[in-house]
Each structure stands twice: as C-alpha cells, then as structure tokens.
Amino acid sequence: MVGGSATAMYSPSSGVVDLTPSNFQREVLNGDAVWIVEFYAPWCGHCQRLVPEYTKAAQALSGVVKVGAVNADEHRSLGGQYGVQGFPTIKIFGLDKKKPEDFNGQRTAQGIVDVAMKAVREKKAATELKGKIKMGALDATVHTVMASRYGVQGYPTIKYFNKGDVGDYDGGRTASDIVAWADDRAAANLPPPEVVQITDNSVLTSACKEHPICIITVLPHILDCQSKCRNNYIEILSRLGDKYKQKMWGWVWSEAMAQPELEQALDIGGFGYPALAALNAKKMQFALLKGSFSESGINEFLRDISYGRGRTAPVRGAELPAIQGVEAWDGQDGVLPEEEDIDLSDVDLDDFDDQAHVEL
C-alpha cells in the first residue's frame, strides 16, 4: 500500500494502492492504466472478508491492471463523488475514467481478475482504433428505452453506427477481433488518400511521422515525362492508395533530383526514375521497389510490405532528411528555357579568321 491511513485494511505488500483525495486524480483519473477500485469502511464485515480475495487479485493483476482501495468512511467526499452508498463498492475505471463502471462480478479473486481483463481488452481496442472509430458503452439496464430502440435483447450487444446507419457487430470478442472488424468498416468509408507532392519539410513529416508507413515516389523530371505521363503515374499511386487505404499509409511524391538528400537517404536513383520506397519512420527502416514500376509491380511490392515481408535497410543518417522548399507543380507540361538570341551584325568575322591563322 502506498502512503496509507491508520485505518487502511491493506498492507504495503498486498499490491493494493491506498487511494485518498490527494492522489486519486493523479493516479486514477490522469493515468493511462485501467484501475479496479474498492470503496470500503474498516468496520464493514463484508469488506474485511473481501481482503484476502482482493489481495490475491491485486497480485495476479500486477503490471496489467492497477488495484486500489479507498477508505470511504474516512474520505466520504471521494465516495460520495462516485455515488457510493454501501460497502464494499467496487468500480472499474477503464475506457472512460469520468464514468466508471460498477463491478457486478463475483467477489472472488478470479471474478475480479476476469472483469479487470475484460476492461483491459476494451481499452486496448479503443486505443488501437483512436482516430479511426469512436467507441462507447451504454448501461442497457439503466437506459432501457435507448436499448429497446436499437433492439438490444442480450448482453453484451455491440452496434455499429455510421452516418445514421446502424448495424450489428458480428465479429469475435477479443480486442484484435474488434480492431480488425472496425478497421474494415472504417476503411470502407474512407476517401482514398491524397498523393501529395513534397514541397517542404512539413509534407514529409506529416506523411511519414503521422502514419505507420509512408510511400515515397520519385517521378521523372517533367521534361522527361510530361504532364500526361506524370498524371498517369499519380493515378496509379492513387488507385493503389485506395486499395490499401485501411493501412492508413501516407503517400507522397517528388520530382527527380528535386530532393537530393531524400534520394540519398533512401538509395533512390541508382535504378533510374520513377522510383518508389516504403519508409517506416518509427524504425527508420525502408524497403525499395526493385521490380517493375507498374500497377501490378507496385501492388506486389506493397502486398509484401503489408504482410511485413520484404528486405529493409536503415535510413542513412537515421533520421528524416532535410527537405528543400520547391514550388508545387502547376499541372502543366515542362518547357525548355528559351535560348538567348545573339546579334552578330556588329561582329567582324575577318578578325576571327585572322586570329585563326595566327593560332595555326
């Protein structure tokens, strides 16, 4: 027990954290961990009998779920904040710390562990889906009208809401099952990712550091591949971006030799242009497309990347290279610079002829 009041029931070696108004917000509400919290009174016989089972649960959940206890007889304001009216009362602070759930399982070590692990799985699924799908929970025994409106007849029931449409969840019950199912639904409603030209550091940083993998393409110079040619390449990348959109990858492109430090960091250029690399900015590892730069060739490469296959190499310098600011492509064909006209009317060609004879 950490800290502790004189009337606390749990020993320092029990694994149960003594929670008080001075540490409750810091430890429970502001922390990332799932908490199981017992509100007790030292004189309560049921609370005293729970001590051995609660201690066993705390030790079994060590490193996975935090287990705490509040002397609600001494800290009545804290108990009252969560509607504690009898002892012991156990609350689960999981997915939404502001709205803890009541513990309704068996008051045994195994019963407490089972409920705690269920809460962990729900928090893991919510974490992995953050930014893609919002997850919520409704106590159907309290909000009976709402539950009836959506045809809830058993527990737990999971529903999927999307822009007014409501569907039944038909996947497995593990966190990975929920994440996979939700990813598929989210991907179906996502627009295809935009293939963005690298014009400054922020573009590359956003594409690579805010996504698990970024696909970097270096296209030929506009004079070597005019607008129709370039747009054909970008359309191929856009179609593949749509196909792999559930991977949440970033997609960017640059013109050949416009970003020499980037090309050097990814060993691009040795095989000519266009060239393509998949970069994991977290690991600073990349894989380079060495096959055909065609829709089927790139798709095969990306399929291997999506399965975690393919040969990778470390990024030179072990960090994202500096990007040179360039103007965005205007969508037009490239034009050769005009040659300056030289007026030869005032040049005496005889002088050049005499000079040539002298040099000979």
mmCIF file of C-alpha atoms in Angstrom:
data_model
loop_
_atom_site.group_PDB
_atom_site.id
_atom_site.type_symbol
_atom_site.label_atom_id
_atom_site.label_comp_id
_atom_site.label_asym_id
_atom_site.label_seq_id
_atom_site.Cartn_x
_atom_site.Cartn_y
_atom_site.Cartn_z
ATOM 1 C CA MET A 1 0.000 0.000 0.000
ATOM 2 C CA VAL A 2 1.315 3.438 -0.946
ATOM 3 C CA GLY A 3 1.019 6.177 1.702
ATOM 4 C CA GLY A 4 -1.899 4.964 3.747
ATOM 5 C CA SER A 5 -4.133 5.966 6.615
ATOM 6 C CA ALA A 6 -4.005 4.404 10.029
ATOM 7 C CA THR A 7 -7.273 2.602 9.397
ATOM 8 C CA ALA A 8 -6.357 1.165 5.987
ATOM 9 C CA MET A 9 -7.006 -2.570 5.672
ATOM 10 C CA TYR A 10 -4.328 -3.473 3.143
ATOM 11 C CA SER A 11 -0.663 -3.992 3.964
ATOM 12 C CA PRO A 12 2.169 -2.409 1.955
ATOM 13 C CA SER A 13 2.995 -5.820 0.444
ATOM 14 C CA SER A 14 -0.581 -6.554 -0.692
ATOM 15 C CA GLY A 15 -0.234 -4.826 -4.047
ATOM 16 C CA VAL A 16 -3.321 -2.723 -3.306
ATOM 17 C CA VAL A 17 -2.713 1.025 -3.619
ATOM 18 C CA ASP A 18 -4.177 3.187 -0.853
ATOM 19 C CA LEU A 19 -6.119 5.948 -2.608
ATOM 20 C CA THR A 20 -7.001 9.274 -0.999
ATOM 21 C CA PRO A 21 -8.282 12.644 -2.239
ATOM 22 C CA SER A 22 -4.665 13.786 -2.537
ATOM 23 C CA ASN A 23 -3.590 11.100 -5.022
ATOM 24 C CA PHE A 24 -6.816 9.831 -6.603
ATOM 25 C CA GLN A 25 -6.885 12.211 -9.559
ATOM 26 C CA ARG A 26 -3.182 11.853 -10.288
ATOM 27 C CA GLU A 27 -3.088 8.083 -10.037
ATOM 28 C CA VAL A 28 -6.504 7.003 -11.327
ATOM 29 C CA LEU A 29 -8.078 9.745 -13.430
ATOM 30 C CA ASN A 30 -4.984 11.148 -15.105
ATOM 31 C CA GLY A 31 -3.154 7.847 -15.569
ATOM 32 C CA ASP A 32 -3.375 5.575 -18.604
ATOM 33 C CA ALA A 33 -3.854 2.339 -16.674
ATOM 34 C CA VAL A 34 -7.127 0.530 -16.038
ATOM 35 C CA TRP A 35 -7.999 0.662 -12.338
ATOM 36 C CA ILE A 36 -10.121 -1.563 -10.105
ATOM 37 C CA VAL A 37 -11.039 0.486 -7.033
ATOM 38 C CA GLU A 38 -12.734 -0.745 -3.865
ATOM 39 C CA PHE A 39 -14.551 1.752 -1.629
ATOM 40 C CA TYR A 40 -14.661 0.267 1.873
ATOM 41 C CA ALA A 41 -15.207 1.007 5.546
ATOM 42 C CA PRO A 42 -12.851 -0.578 8.125
ATOM 43 C CA TRP A 43 -15.759 -1.641 10.367
ATOM 44 C CA CYS A 44 -17.587 -3.392 7.470
ATOM 45 C CA GLY A 45 -17.609 -7.185 7.908
ATOM 46 C CA HIS A 46 -18.081 -7.856 4.161
ATOM 47 C CA CYS A 47 -15.109 -5.587 3.456
ATOM 48 C CA GLN A 48 -12.932 -7.464 5.931
ATOM 49 C CA ARG A 49 -13.857 -10.803 4.360
ATOM 50 C CA LEU A 50 -13.031 -9.459 0.896
ATOM 51 C CA VAL A 51 -9.418 -8.577 1.847
ATOM 52 C CA PRO A 52 -7.813 -11.988 1.053
ATOM 53 C CA GLU A 53 -9.543 -12.305 -2.349
ATOM 54 C CA TYR A 54 -8.901 -8.674 -3.285
ATOM 55 C CA THR A 55 -5.247 -9.065 -2.344
ATOM 56 C CA LYS A 56 -4.916 -12.197 -4.491
ATOM 57 C CA ALA A 57 -6.491 -10.339 -7.404
ATOM 58 C CA ALA A 58 -4.089 -7.394 -6.985
ATOM 59 C CA GLN A 59 -1.081 -9.697 -7.056
ATOM 60 C CA ALA A 60 -2.397 -11.613 -10.078
ATOM 61 C CA LEU A 61 -3.039 -8.365 -11.971
ATOM 62 C CA SER A 62 0.331 -6.815 -11.114
ATOM 63 C CA GLY A 63 1.754 -4.991 -14.128
ATOM 64 C CA VAL A 64 -1.510 -5.294 -16.066
ATOM 65 C CA VAL A 65 -4.232 -3.551 -14.061
ATOM 66 C CA LYS A 66 -3.872 -1.203 -11.114
ATOM 67 C CA VAL A 67 -5.778 -2.228 -7.991
ATOM 68 C CA GLY A 68 -6.621 0.352 -5.359
ATOM 69 C CA ALA A 69 -8.771 0.898 -2.292
ATOM 70 C CA VAL A 70 -10.410 3.984 -0.765
ATOM 71 C CA ASN A 71 -11.350 4.236 2.911
ATOM 72 C CA ALA A 72 -14.706 5.797 2.079
ATOM 73 C CA ASP A 73 -15.628 6.045 5.761
ATOM 74 C CA GLU A 74 -12.698 8.423 6.259
ATOM 75 C CA HIS A 75 -12.824 10.051 2.794
ATOM 76 C CA ARG A 76 -16.576 10.431 2.442
ATOM 77 C CA SER A 77 -16.361 13.168 -0.183
ATOM 78 C CA LEU A 78 -14.489 10.819 -2.500
ATOM 79 C CA GLY A 79 -17.021 8.048 -2.009
ATOM 80 C CA GLY A 80 -19.908 10.449 -2.470
ATOM 81 C CA GLN A 81 -18.428 11.688 -5.737
ATOM 82 C CA TYR A 82 -18.977 8.215 -7.188
ATOM 83 C CA GLY A 83 -22.335 7.509 -5.562
ATOM 84 C CA VAL A 84 -21.033 5.025 -3.001
ATOM 85 C CA GLN A 85 -23.886 4.136 -0.633
ATOM 86 C CA GLY A 86 -22.819 0.756 0.695
ATOM 87 C CA PHE A 87 -19.669 -1.219 1.417
ATOM 88 C CA PRO A 88 -17.802 -2.693 -0.228
ATOM 89 C CA THR A 89 -18.434 -0.968 -3.574
ATOM 90 C CA ILE A 90 -16.057 -1.784 -6.433
ATOM 91 C CA LYS A 91 -15.696 0.429 -9.513
ATOM 92 C CA ILE A 92 -13.821 -0.144 -12.785
ATOM 93 C CA PHE A 93 -12.079 2.940 -14.163
ATOM 94 C CA GLY A 94 -11.398 1.881 -17.723
ATOM 95 C CA LEU A 95 -12.441 3.232 -21.111
ATOM 96 C CA ASP A 96 -13.982 6.446 -19.746
ATOM 97 C CA LYS A 97 -12.361 7.478 -16.470
ATOM 98 C CA LYS A 98 -15.082 10.078 -15.868
ATOM 99 C CA LYS A 99 -17.763 7.380 -15.941
ATOM 100 C CA PRO A 100 -16.510 4.314 -14.048
ATOM 101 C CA GLU A 101 -18.487 1.107 -14.310
ATOM 102 C CA ASP A 102 -19.922 -0.776 -11.372
ATOM 103 C CA PHE A 103 -18.369 -4.155 -10.618
ATOM 104 C CA ASN A 104 -21.082 -6.789 -10.906
ATOM 105 C CA GLY A 105 -18.993 -9.948 -10.914
ATOM 106 C CA GLN A 106 -18.242 -12.478 -8.232
ATOM 107 C CA ARG A 107 -16.306 -11.105 -5.275
ATOM 108 C CA THR A 108 -13.574 -13.668 -5.622
ATOM 109 C CA ALA A 109 -10.016 -13.231 -6.859
ATOM 110 C CA GLN A 110 -10.908 -14.962 -10.132
ATOM 111 C CA GLY A 111 -14.092 -12.941 -10.569
ATOM 112 C CA ILE A 112 -12.215 -9.673 -10.063
ATOM 113 C CA VAL A 113 -9.423 -10.719 -12.444
ATOM 114 C CA ASP A 114 -11.928 -11.710 -15.147
ATOM 115 C CA VAL A 115 -13.708 -8.350 -15.030
ATOM 116 C CA ALA A 116 -10.404 -6.471 -14.963
ATOM 117 C CA MET A 117 -9.049 -8.278 -18.019
ATOM 118 C CA LYS A 118 -12.276 -7.633 -19.915
ATOM 119 C CA ALA A 119 -11.811 -3.918 -19.220
ATOM 120 C CA VAL A 120 -8.214 -4.099 -20.458
ATOM 121 C CA ARG A 121 -9.275 -5.701 -23.723
ATOM 122 C CA GLU A 122 -11.895 -2.952 -24.283
ATOM 123 C CA LYS A 123 -9.372 -0.217 -23.538
ATOM 124 C CA LYS A 124 -6.817 -1.880 -25.927
ATOM 125 C CA ALA A 125 -9.364 -1.968 -28.749
ATOM 126 C CA ALA A 126 -10.307 1.659 -28.152
ATOM 127 C CA THR A 127 -6.649 2.702 -28.153
ATOM 128 C CA GLU A 128 -5.855 0.953 -31.424
ATOM 129 C CA LEU A 129 -8.930 2.482 -33.051
ATOM 130 C CA LYS A 130 -8.278 6.008 -31.792
ATOM 131 C CA GLY A 131 -8.628 8.457 -34.645
ATOM 132 C CA LYS A 132 -10.482 5.919 -36.797
ATOM 133 C CA ILE A 133 -13.601 4.931 -34.865
ATOM 134 C CA LYS A 134 -15.050 6.210 -31.602
ATOM 135 C CA MET A 135 -16.037 3.583 -29.047
ATOM 136 C CA GLY A 136 -18.591 3.993 -26.312
ATOM 137 C CA ALA A 137 -20.542 1.992 -23.763
ATOM 138 C CA LEU A 138 -24.165 2.137 -22.631
ATOM 139 C CA ASP A 139 -25.570 0.522 -19.491
ATOM 140 C CA ALA A 140 -28.669 -1.054 -21.031
ATOM 141 C CA THR A 141 -30.109 -1.924 -17.614
ATOM 142 C CA VAL A 142 -30.262 1.794 -16.819
ATOM 143 C CA HIS A 143 -31.035 3.234 -20.265
ATOM 144 C CA THR A 144 -33.730 0.739 -21.138
ATOM 145 C CA VAL A 145 -35.547 2.992 -23.627
ATOM 146 C CA MET A 146 -32.402 3.539 -25.672
ATOM 147 C CA ALA A 147 -31.558 -0.178 -25.576
ATOM 148 C CA SER A 148 -35.061 -1.075 -26.714
ATOM 149 C CA ARG A 149 -34.886 1.430 -29.577
ATOM 150 C CA TYR A 150 -31.955 -0.489 -31.059
ATOM 151 C CA GLY A 151 -33.304 -3.961 -30.401
ATOM 152 C CA VAL A 152 -30.910 -4.949 -27.617
ATOM 153 C CA GLN A 153 -32.080 -8.252 -26.147
ATOM 154 C CA GLY A 154 -28.918 -9.751 -24.679
ATOM 155 C CA TYR A 155 -25.629 -8.662 -23.169
ATOM 156 C CA PRO A 156 -23.148 -7.706 -24.336
ATOM 157 C CA THR A 157 -24.535 -6.377 -27.620
ATOM 158 C CA ILE A 158 -22.325 -4.315 -29.909
ATOM 159 C CA LYS A 159 -23.771 -1.986 -32.542
ATOM 160 C CA TYR A 160 -22.042 -0.061 -35.319
ATOM 161 C CA PHE A 161 -23.242 3.490 -36.068
ATOM 162 C CA ASN A 162 -22.249 5.309 -39.242
ATOM 163 C CA LYS A 163 -23.942 8.488 -40.509
ATOM 164 C CA GLY A 164 -27.401 7.380 -39.436
ATOM 165 C CA ASP A 165 -26.968 3.725 -40.375
ATOM 166 C CA VAL A 166 -26.960 1.149 -37.586
ATOM 167 C CA GLY A 167 -25.543 -2.341 -37.972
ATOM 168 C CA ASP A 168 -24.939 -5.371 -35.785
ATOM 169 C CA TYR A 169 -21.403 -6.335 -34.851
ATOM 170 C CA ASP A 170 -20.796 -9.911 -35.965
ATOM 171 C CA GLY A 171 -17.100 -10.373 -35.159
ATOM 172 C CA GLY A 172 -15.202 -12.054 -32.350
ATOM 173 C CA ARG A 173 -14.935 -10.781 -28.798
ATOM 174 C CA THR A 174 -11.193 -10.258 -28.472
ATOM 175 C CA ALA A 175 -9.537 -6.851 -28.887
ATOM 176 C CA SER A 176 -7.842 -7.961 -32.098
ATOM 177 C CA ASP A 177 -11.187 -9.201 -33.490
ATOM 178 C CA ILE A 178 -12.881 -5.889 -32.734
ATOM 179 C CA VAL A 179 -9.995 -3.870 -34.182
ATOM 180 C CA ALA A 180 -9.909 -5.927 -37.398
ATOM 181 C CA TRP A 181 -13.682 -5.705 -37.836
ATOM 182 C CA ALA A 182 -13.756 -1.959 -37.167
ATOM 183 C CA ASP A 183 -10.776 -1.333 -39.444
ATOM 184 C CA ASP A 184 -12.647 -2.970 -42.324
ATOM 185 C CA ARG A 185 -15.740 -0.831 -41.699
ATOM 186 C CA ALA A 186 -13.713 2.352 -41.293
ATOM 187 C CA ALA A 187 -11.740 1.695 -44.466
ATOM 188 C CA ALA A 188 -14.906 1.235 -46.482
ATOM 189 C CA ASN A 189 -15.949 4.794 -45.597
ATOM 190 C CA LEU A 190 -12.575 6.462 -46.009
ATOM 191 C CA PRO A 191 -11.774 8.524 -49.093
ATOM 192 C CA PRO A 192 -8.656 7.430 -50.974
ATOM 193 C CA PRO A 193 -5.519 9.091 -49.557
ATOM 194 C CA GLU A 194 -4.140 12.037 -51.483
ATOM 195 C CA VAL A 195 -0.767 11.581 -53.163
ATOM 196 C CA VAL A 196 0.952 14.816 -52.120
ATOM 197 C CA GLN A 197 3.973 16.481 -53.681
ATOM 198 C CA ILE A 198 6.877 17.056 -51.282
ATOM 199 C CA THR A 199 7.282 20.824 -51.305
ATOM 200 C CA ASP A 200 8.683 21.345 -47.791
ATOM 201 C CA ASN A 201 9.576 19.558 -44.548
ATOM 202 C CA SER A 202 6.033 19.595 -43.192
ATOM 203 C CA VAL A 203 4.707 17.455 -46.053
ATOM 204 C CA LEU A 204 7.229 14.669 -45.480
ATOM 205 C CA THR A 205 6.898 14.870 -41.692
ATOM 206 C CA SER A 206 3.106 14.616 -41.840
ATOM 207 C CA ALA A 207 3.142 11.706 -44.291
ATOM 208 C CA CYS A 208 5.823 9.699 -42.509
ATOM 209 C CA LYS A 209 5.604 10.506 -38.799
ATOM 210 C CA GLU A 210 1.819 10.589 -38.565
ATOM 211 C CA HIS A 211 1.328 7.280 -40.396
ATOM 212 C CA PRO A 212 2.722 3.789 -39.752
ATOM 213 C CA ILE A 213 4.393 3.707 -43.190
ATOM 214 C CA CYS A 214 4.811 6.315 -45.905
ATOM 215 C CA ILE A 215 5.109 5.515 -49.600
ATOM 216 C CA ILE A 216 7.630 7.852 -51.244
ATOM 217 C CA THR A 217 7.770 8.048 -55.029
ATOM 218 C CA VAL A 218 10.307 9.941 -57.114
ATOM 219 C CA LEU A 219 8.946 10.662 -60.582
ATOM 220 C CA PRO A 220 10.999 11.595 -63.652
ATOM 221 C CA HIS A 221 11.753 15.252 -64.375
ATOM 222 C CA ILE A 222 8.876 16.985 -66.124
ATOM 223 C CA LEU A 223 10.976 17.376 -69.295
ATOM 224 C CA ASP A 224 11.485 13.604 -69.378
ATOM 225 C CA CYS A 225 7.870 12.764 -68.508
ATOM 226 C CA GLN A 226 5.349 15.451 -69.415
ATOM 227 C CA SER A 227 2.002 16.120 -67.715
ATOM 228 C CA LYS A 228 0.135 13.175 -69.261
ATOM 229 C CA CYS A 229 2.947 10.797 -68.333
ATOM 230 C CA ARG A 230 3.213 12.201 -64.797
ATOM 231 C CA ASN A 231 -0.536 12.139 -64.197
ATOM 232 C CA ASN A 232 -0.647 8.506 -65.315
ATOM 233 C CA TYR A 233 1.882 7.652 -62.593
ATOM 234 C CA ILE A 234 -0.020 9.657 -59.973
ATOM 235 C CA GLU A 235 -3.275 7.935 -60.950
ATOM 236 C CA ILE A 236 -1.634 4.533 -60.463
ATOM 237 C CA LEU A 237 -0.478 5.608 -57.000
ATOM 238 C CA SER A 238 -3.949 6.963 -56.172
ATOM 239 C CA ARG A 239 -5.625 3.680 -57.138
ATOM 240 C CA LEU A 240 -3.184 1.721 -55.016
ATOM 241 C CA GLY A 241 -3.655 4.190 -52.171
ATOM 242 C CA ASP A 242 -7.380 3.467 -52.315
ATOM 243 C CA LYS A 243 -6.738 -0.281 -52.341
ATOM 244 C CA TYR A 244 -4.528 -0.093 -49.255
ATOM 245 C CA LYS A 245 -6.315 2.766 -47.500
ATOM 246 C CA GLN A 246 -7.163 0.666 -44.456
ATOM 247 C CA LYS A 247 -3.425 0.522 -43.741
ATOM 248 C CA MET A 248 -3.540 4.291 -43.109
ATOM 249 C CA TRP A 249 -0.291 4.886 -45.014
ATOM 250 C CA GLY A 250 0.969 8.272 -46.130
ATOM 251 C CA TRP A 251 1.586 8.879 -49.861
ATOM 252 C CA VAL A 252 3.981 11.493 -51.247
ATOM 253 C CA TRP A 253 5.962 12.155 -54.428
ATOM 254 C CA SER A 254 8.847 14.284 -55.584
ATOM 255 C CA GLU A 255 10.442 15.174 -58.902
ATOM 256 C CA ALA A 256 13.770 13.579 -59.773
ATOM 257 C CA MET A 257 16.698 15.430 -58.192
ATOM 258 C CA ALA A 258 14.412 17.988 -56.517
ATOM 259 C CA GLN A 259 15.203 16.418 -53.116
ATOM 260 C CA PRO A 260 18.733 15.001 -53.390
ATOM 261 C CA GLU A 261 19.146 14.374 -49.651
ATOM 262 C CA LEU A 262 15.943 12.342 -49.568
ATOM 263 C CA GLU A 263 17.044 10.275 -52.549
ATOM 264 C CA GLN A 264 20.431 9.682 -50.969
ATOM 265 C CA ALA A 265 18.880 8.636 -47.635
ATOM 266 C CA LEU A 266 16.714 6.042 -49.409
ATOM 267 C CA ASP A 267 19.271 4.915 -52.032
ATOM 268 C CA ILE A 268 16.946 6.140 -54.765
ATOM 269 C CA GLY A 269 18.317 6.978 -58.196
ATOM 270 C CA GLY A 270 20.564 4.025 -58.876
ATOM 271 C CA PHE A 271 17.775 2.262 -60.738
ATOM 272 C CA GLY A 272 16.610 5.354 -62.597
ATOM 273 C CA TYR A 273 13.225 7.035 -62.406
ATOM 274 C CA PRO A 274 10.483 6.549 -61.455
ATOM 275 C CA ALA A 275 11.478 5.002 -58.115
ATOM 276 C CA LEU A 276 9.495 4.077 -55.016
ATOM 277 C CA ALA A 277 10.297 3.313 -51.373
ATOM 278 C CA ALA A 278 8.242 2.363 -48.312
ATOM 279 C CA LEU A 279 9.528 4.028 -45.142
ATOM 280 C CA ASN A 280 8.835 3.195 -41.505
ATOM 281 C CA ALA A 281 9.811 6.460 -39.777
ATOM 282 C CA LYS A 282 9.471 4.967 -36.296
ATOM 283 C CA LYS A 283 12.085 2.300 -37.006
ATOM 284 C CA MET A 284 13.927 4.403 -39.609
ATOM 285 C CA GLN A 285 13.930 1.419 -41.977
ATOM 286 C CA PHE A 286 12.898 1.409 -45.628
ATOM 287 C CA ALA A 287 12.266 -1.016 -48.464
ATOM 288 C CA LEU A 288 12.987 -0.109 -52.067
ATOM 289 C CA LEU A 289 10.946 -1.221 -55.081
ATOM 290 C CA LYS A 290 13.327 -3.070 -57.370
ATOM 291 C CA GLY A 291 10.756 -4.636 -59.667
ATOM 292 C CA SER A 292 8.615 -3.127 -62.367
ATOM 293 C CA PHE A 293 7.194 0.351 -61.759
ATOM 294 C CA SER A 294 3.770 -0.706 -62.968
ATOM 295 C CA GLU A 295 0.472 -1.054 -61.141
ATOM 296 C CA SER A 296 0.919 -4.801 -60.783
ATOM 297 C CA GLY A 297 4.596 -4.494 -59.848
ATOM 298 C CA ILE A 298 3.949 -1.860 -57.188
ATOM 299 C CA ASN A 299 0.940 -3.796 -55.887
ATOM 300 C CA GLU A 300 3.070 -6.906 -55.394
ATOM 301 C CA PHE A 301 5.660 -4.834 -53.538
ATOM 302 C CA LEU A 302 3.024 -3.189 -51.310
ATOM 303 C CA ARG A 303 1.355 -6.524 -50.607
ATOM 304 C CA ASP A 304 4.642 -7.833 -49.227
ATOM 305 C CA ILE A 305 5.021 -4.658 -47.156
ATOM 306 C CA SER A 306 1.505 -5.075 -45.739
ATOM 307 C CA TYR A 307 2.403 -8.608 -44.619
ATOM 308 C CA GLY A 308 5.667 -7.474 -43.059
ATOM 309 C CA ARG A 309 7.746 -9.132 -45.766
ATOM 310 C CA GLY A 310 10.498 -7.698 -47.924
ATOM 311 C CA ARG A 311 14.112 -6.715 -47.414
ATOM 312 C CA THR A 312 14.668 -3.494 -45.483
ATOM 313 C CA ALA A 313 17.652 -1.244 -44.900
ATOM 314 C CA PRO A 314 18.375 1.532 -42.406
ATOM 315 C CA VAL A 315 17.771 5.123 -43.481
ATOM 316 C CA ARG A 316 21.069 6.911 -43.973
ATOM 317 C CA GLY A 317 21.606 9.318 -41.106
ATOM 318 C CA ALA A 318 18.921 7.536 -39.046
ATOM 319 C CA GLU A 319 16.512 10.477 -39.403
ATOM 320 C CA LEU A 320 14.277 12.100 -41.970
ATOM 321 C CA PRO A 321 16.485 14.136 -44.295
ATOM 322 C CA ALA A 322 16.164 17.884 -44.740
ATOM 323 C CA ILE A 323 13.772 18.893 -47.497
ATOM 324 C CA GLN A 324 14.380 21.743 -49.915
ATOM 325 C CA GLY A 325 11.477 24.077 -50.450
ATOM 326 C CA VAL A 326 10.150 23.840 -54.007
ATOM 327 C CA GLU A 327 7.172 25.248 -55.850
ATOM 328 C CA ALA A 328 4.228 22.927 -56.304
ATOM 329 C CA TRP A 329 3.793 21.535 -59.815
ATOM 330 C CA ASP A 330 1.261 23.578 -61.769
ATOM 331 C CA GLY A 331 -0.016 20.567 -63.698
ATOM 332 C CA GLN A 332 1.384 21.817 -66.987
ATOM 333 C CA ASP A 333 3.934 20.372 -69.409
ATOM 334 C CA GLY A 334 7.554 21.314 -68.924
ATOM 335 C CA VAL A 335 9.094 23.899 -71.253
ATOM 336 C CA LEU A 336 12.751 24.167 -72.179
ATOM 337 C CA PRO A 337 14.287 27.531 -71.221
ATOM 338 C CA GLU A 338 14.464 29.913 -74.153
ATOM 339 C CA GLU A 339 17.928 30.421 -75.602
ATOM 340 C CA GLU A 340 19.127 33.986 -75.721
ATOM 341 C CA ASP A 341 19.371 35.411 -79.275
ATOM 342 C CA ILE A 342 22.833 36.814 -80.073
ATOM 343 C CA ASP A 343 23.134 39.735 -82.518
ATOM 344 C CA LEU A 344 26.115 39.052 -84.800
ATOM 345 C CA SER A 345 25.643 42.119 -87.019
ATOM 346 C CA ASP A 346 28.396 44.071 -85.289
ATOM 347 C CA VAL A 347 30.923 41.231 -85.236
ATOM 348 C CA ASP A 348 33.822 41.464 -87.768
ATOM 349 C CA LEU A 349 34.263 37.899 -88.929
ATOM 350 C CA ASP A 350 37.593 38.761 -90.637
ATOM 351 C CA ASP A 351 39.110 39.323 -87.210
ATOM 352 C CA PHE A 352 38.195 35.774 -86.219
ATOM 353 C CA ASP A 353 39.661 34.451 -89.488
ATOM 354 C CA ASP A 354 42.980 36.302 -88.968
ATOM 355 C CA GLN A 355 43.158 35.085 -85.389
ATOM 356 C CA ALA A 356 42.638 31.531 -86.530
ATOM 357 C CA HIS A 357 45.565 31.792 -88.966
ATOM 358 C CA VAL A 358 47.850 33.132 -86.220
ATOM 359 C CA GLU A 359 46.923 30.284 -83.872
ATOM 360 C CA LEU A 360 47.717 27.755 -86.569
#
